[in-house]
């Protein structure tokens, strides 16, 4: 019944590795997002997809590559992980339009620690 | 940057007191929303106020919006220990699908 689910919840990995975080939403929303929250709880948008099309790509290193196989999934792949990538990554979704109330729904977060 | 800013960064009050958090933003908006984040969890929507509204209530929450000053405030009345969390404002673009979050206020309610 989870609306936005992301896996894994915890990920500890070494510098230089490649890792992926998966996200799925069962709300029927058209738009999905990846946010990064740092240790100071600053929440920064990374990417936004609408119906599998990229609509927002903030200044993010190209080591980060989102992939949306369909509008219910938005995965995040990170190459050559660096210490500074350690953060909590949140997947989210929303739907524009009155029927959906125009709010954003978050997953529970994926805690990435790079050692 | 389109991020908002909140103040205070941290707020500690006694149970039963009111808590007020402020948010300032920079761009024109469709609406502004407040979210809550419990420790170790994702953000959860609390309340939405449209750009043509000035005040909105929901239970113990009261939100105001001043678009001329590009600011909003969230008031939690009669606070409870369970209100302890971080609170974020989010501005929503006129396209309705871009959400930019503030820096958050960490609220601690002491029983």
Short mmCIF file of C-alpha atoms in Angstrom, two decimals:
data_model
loop_
_atom_site.label_atom_id
_atom_site.label_comp_id
_atom_site.label_asym_id
_atom_site.label_seq_id
_atom_site.Cartn_x
_atom_site.Cartn_y
_atom_site.Cartn_z
CA UNK A 1 0.00 0.00 0.00
CA UNK A 2 3.03 2.28 0.15
CA UNK A 3 2.46 5.19 -2.22
CA UNK A 4 6.10 5.95 -3.06
CA UNK A 5 8.57 3.21 -2.29
CA UNK A 6 12.30 3.31 -2.77
CA UNK A 7 15.00 0.71 -2.23
CA UNK A 8 17.39 0.22 -0.63
CA UNK A 9 16.71 2.19 2.54
CA UNK A 10 20.34 1.98 3.66
CA UNK A 11 23.39 1.70 1.46
CA UNK A 12 27.02 1.72 2.57
CA UNK A 13 29.58 1.52 -0.18
CA UNK A 14 33.17 2.36 -0.98
CA UNK A 15 34.40 5.30 -2.97
CA UNK A 16 34.57 4.63 -6.66
CA UNK A 17 31.73 2.11 -6.71
CA UNK A 18 28.60 2.39 -8.84
CA UNK A 19 25.21 2.05 -7.17
CA UNK A 20 21.53 2.37 -8.01
CA UNK A 21 18.48 3.39 -6.03
CA UNK A 22 15.09 2.29 -7.29
CA UNK A 23 11.79 4.11 -6.92
CA UNK A 24 8.23 3.18 -7.71
CA UNK A 25 4.96 5.02 -7.15
CA UNK A 26 1.47 3.50 -7.28
CA UNK A 27 -0.42 6.80 -7.21
CA UNK A 28 -0.83 7.11 -10.95
CA UNK A 29 1.11 10.38 -10.93
CA UNK A 30 2.74 11.73 -14.08
CA UNK A 31 5.67 13.49 -12.43
CA UNK A 32 8.47 11.97 -10.38
CA UNK A 33 11.47 13.56 -8.66
CA UNK A 34 14.76 12.88 -6.98
CA UNK A 35 15.79 15.12 -4.10
CA UNK A 36 19.01 15.09 -2.12
CA UNK A 37 19.01 16.00 1.57
CA UNK A 38 22.36 16.79 3.14
CA UNK A 39 23.45 16.54 6.75
CA UNK A 40 22.01 20.00 7.45
CA UNK A 41 18.62 18.81 6.16
CA UNK A 42 18.87 21.09 3.15
CA UNK A 43 16.58 19.53 0.53
CA UNK A 44 17.67 20.11 -3.06
CA UNK A 45 15.94 18.96 -6.19
CA UNK A 46 18.11 16.94 -8.54
CA UNK A 47 15.83 15.71 -11.32
CA UNK A 48 12.22 15.76 -12.35
CA UNK A 49 10.52 13.56 -14.95
CA UNK A 50 7.08 14.01 -16.44
CA UNK A 51 5.68 11.01 -18.28
CA UNK A 52 9.18 9.57 -18.66
CA UNK A 53 10.56 12.85 -20.05
CA UNK A 54 13.21 14.83 -18.20
CA UNK A 55 11.88 18.28 -17.27
CA UNK A 56 14.25 19.42 -14.54
CA UNK A 57 17.93 18.71 -14.35
CA UNK A 58 19.53 20.89 -11.75
CA UNK A 59 23.27 21.29 -11.54
CA UNK A 60 24.13 17.71 -10.75
CA UNK A 61 27.36 15.94 -11.73
CA UNK A 62 26.86 13.70 -14.74
CA UNK A 63 27.90 10.77 -12.55
CA UNK A 64 24.22 10.84 -11.58
CA UNK A 65 21.94 9.41 -14.22
CA UNK A 66 18.19 9.03 -13.75
CA UNK A 67 16.26 6.45 -15.72
CA UNK A 68 12.51 6.28 -16.11
CA UNK A 69 11.37 3.06 -17.83
CA UNK A 70 7.73 4.08 -17.35
CA UNK A 71 5.89 6.83 -15.53
CA UNK A 72 5.59 4.75 -12.35
CA UNK A 73 9.34 4.24 -11.97
CA UNK A 74 12.29 6.58 -11.65
CA UNK A 75 15.62 5.01 -10.79
CA UNK A 76 18.82 6.82 -9.89
CA UNK A 77 22.18 5.44 -10.90
CA UNK A 78 25.36 6.91 -9.46
CA UNK A 79 28.78 6.19 -10.97
CA UNK A 80 32.17 6.55 -9.30
CA UNK A 81 30.78 7.42 -5.90
CA UNK A 82 32.54 10.13 -3.89
CA UNK A 83 32.54 10.91 -0.18
CA UNK A 84 30.46 14.04 -0.84
CA UNK A 85 27.66 11.91 -2.28
CA UNK A 86 26.83 10.71 1.22
CA UNK A 87 23.32 11.98 1.89
CA UNK A 88 19.71 10.92 2.03
CA UNK A 89 18.09 10.62 -1.38
CA UNK A 90 14.34 11.03 -1.61
CA UNK A 91 12.12 9.96 -4.44
CA UNK A 92 8.82 11.78 -4.79
CA UNK A 93 5.85 12.09 -7.13
CA UNK A 94 3.08 14.56 -7.86
CA UNK A 95 0.22 15.18 -10.26
CA UNK A 96 -0.76 18.58 -11.57
CA UNK A 97 -4.46 19.30 -11.50
CA UNK A 98 -7.18 19.99 -9.00
CA UNK A 99 -8.26 16.39 -8.63
CA UNK A 100 -4.90 15.50 -7.15
CA UNK A 101 -4.50 18.54 -4.93
CA UNK A 102 -1.16 19.41 -6.39
CA UNK A 103 0.93 18.10 -3.51
CA UNK A 104 4.08 16.05 -3.56
CA UNK A 105 4.40 12.61 -2.02
CA UNK A 106 7.74 11.42 -0.72
CA UNK A 107 9.29 8.04 -0.25
CA UNK A 108 10.96 7.19 3.03
CA UNK A 109 14.44 8.00 1.77
CA UNK A 110 17.59 6.06 0.95
CA UNK A 111 20.52 6.67 3.29
CA UNK A 112 23.70 6.53 1.23
CA UNK A 113 27.04 6.44 3.03
CA UNK A 114 30.23 6.45 1.00
CA UNK A 115 33.33 5.32 2.88
CA UNK B 1 18.41 29.94 -6.33
CA UNK B 2 14.70 29.20 -6.07
CA UNK B 3 15.03 27.70 -2.62
CA UNK B 4 13.16 29.34 0.21
CA UNK B 5 14.57 30.15 3.56
CA UNK B 6 13.03 29.50 6.89
CA UNK B 7 13.60 30.95 10.27
CA UNK B 8 14.30 30.15 12.90
CA UNK B 9 16.53 27.21 11.98
CA UNK B 10 15.71 25.64 15.32
CA UNK B 11 12.96 26.26 17.84
CA UNK B 12 12.48 24.72 21.27
CA UNK B 13 9.27 25.28 23.23
CA UNK B 14 7.28 23.81 26.09
CA UNK B 15 4.27 21.65 25.44
CA UNK B 16 1.14 23.77 25.21
CA UNK B 17 2.91 26.81 23.79
CA UNK B 18 2.47 28.05 20.24
CA UNK B 19 5.19 27.62 17.63
CA UNK B 20 5.66 30.05 14.75
CA UNK B 21 7.90 29.41 11.77
CA UNK B 22 8.54 31.78 8.90
CA UNK B 23 9.40 31.20 5.28
CA UNK B 24 10.68 33.65 2.67
CA UNK B 25 10.94 32.91 -1.02
CA UNK B 26 12.14 34.64 -4.17
CA UNK B 27 10.05 33.74 -7.21
CA UNK B 28 6.40 34.05 -8.20
CA UNK B 29 4.35 31.08 -7.10
CA UNK B 30 1.19 29.15 -7.84
CA UNK B 31 0.86 28.06 -4.24
CA UNK B 32 2.92 27.52 -1.12
CA UNK B 33 2.86 24.40 1.00
CA UNK B 34 4.15 23.27 4.36
CA UNK B 35 5.53 19.83 5.02
CA UNK B 36 6.62 17.97 8.09
CA UNK B 37 9.52 15.54 8.39
CA UNK B 38 9.86 13.25 11.36
CA UNK B 39 13.35 12.05 12.14
CA UNK B 40 14.44 9.37 9.69
CA UNK B 41 11.33 9.64 7.54
CA UNK B 42 10.13 11.28 4.35
CA UNK B 43 8.28 14.58 4.16
CA UNK B 44 4.53 14.63 4.64
CA UNK B 45 2.20 17.33 3.36
CA UNK B 46 0.47 19.46 6.00
CA UNK B 47 -1.31 22.36 4.33
CA UNK B 48 -1.48 24.27 1.04
CA UNK B 49 -2.25 27.95 0.53
CA UNK B 50 -2.88 29.36 -2.93
CA UNK B 51 -1.29 32.56 -4.13
CA UNK B 52 -4.64 34.40 -3.98
CA UNK B 53 -5.29 33.37 -0.37
CA UNK B 54 -4.01 35.19 2.68
CA UNK B 55 -4.77 32.79 5.50
CA UNK B 56 -5.74 29.19 5.92
CA UNK B 57 -6.53 26.96 8.89
CA UNK B 58 -6.38 23.24 9.39
CA UNK B 59 -6.88 21.91 12.91
CA UNK B 60 -4.11 23.41 15.07
CA UNK B 61 -2.31 24.78 12.01
CA UNK B 62 -2.64 28.30 10.72
CA UNK B 63 -0.80 29.46 7.62
CA UNK B 64 -0.52 33.00 6.32
CA UNK B 65 0.80 34.18 2.99
CA UNK B 66 1.96 37.64 1.99
CA UNK B 67 2.84 37.59 -1.70
CA UNK B 68 3.93 41.24 -1.67
CA UNK B 69 6.62 40.35 0.86
CA UNK B 70 7.13 36.87 -0.53
CA UNK B 71 6.73 35.36 2.89
CA UNK B 72 4.63 32.83 4.74
CA UNK B 73 4.26 31.74 8.32
CA UNK B 74 3.13 28.52 9.95
CA UNK B 75 1.62 28.65 13.41
CA UNK B 76 1.10 25.49 15.43
CA UNK B 77 -1.12 26.18 18.40
CA UNK B 78 -1.16 24.25 21.68
CA UNK B 79 1.91 22.26 20.70
CA UNK B 80 2.39 18.65 21.73
CA UNK B 81 5.51 16.55 22.14
CA UNK B 82 4.42 14.64 19.04
CA UNK B 83 4.79 17.85 16.99
CA UNK B 84 8.57 17.52 17.35
CA UNK B 85 9.84 17.36 13.77
CA UNK B 86 11.36 19.47 11.02
CA UNK B 87 9.02 21.72 9.08
CA UNK B 88 9.63 22.83 5.52
CA UNK B 89 7.90 25.31 3.27
CA UNK B 90 7.72 24.54 -0.42
CA UNK B 91 6.97 26.94 -3.23
CA UNK B 92 5.24 25.53 -6.27
CA UNK B 93 5.85 26.96 -9.71
CA UNK B 94 3.11 28.26 -11.96
CA UNK B 95 3.45 25.09 -14.02
CA UNK B 96 2.43 23.20 -10.87
CA UNK B 97 5.08 20.54 -11.12
CA UNK B 98 8.18 22.19 -9.68
CA UNK B 99 8.52 22.15 -5.91
CA UNK B 100 11.32 24.05 -4.20
CA UNK B 101 11.85 23.52 -0.51
CA UNK B 102 13.12 25.85 2.15
CA UNK B 103 15.92 25.12 4.56
CA UNK B 104 13.59 23.85 7.28
CA UNK B 105 12.89 24.65 10.91
CA UNK B 106 13.67 22.00 13.49
CA UNK B 107 10.99 22.13 16.18
CA UNK B 108 11.42 20.48 19.58
CA UNK B 109 8.44 20.40 21.91
CA UNK B 110 9.44 19.62 25.48
CA UNK B 111 6.88 17.63 27.46
#
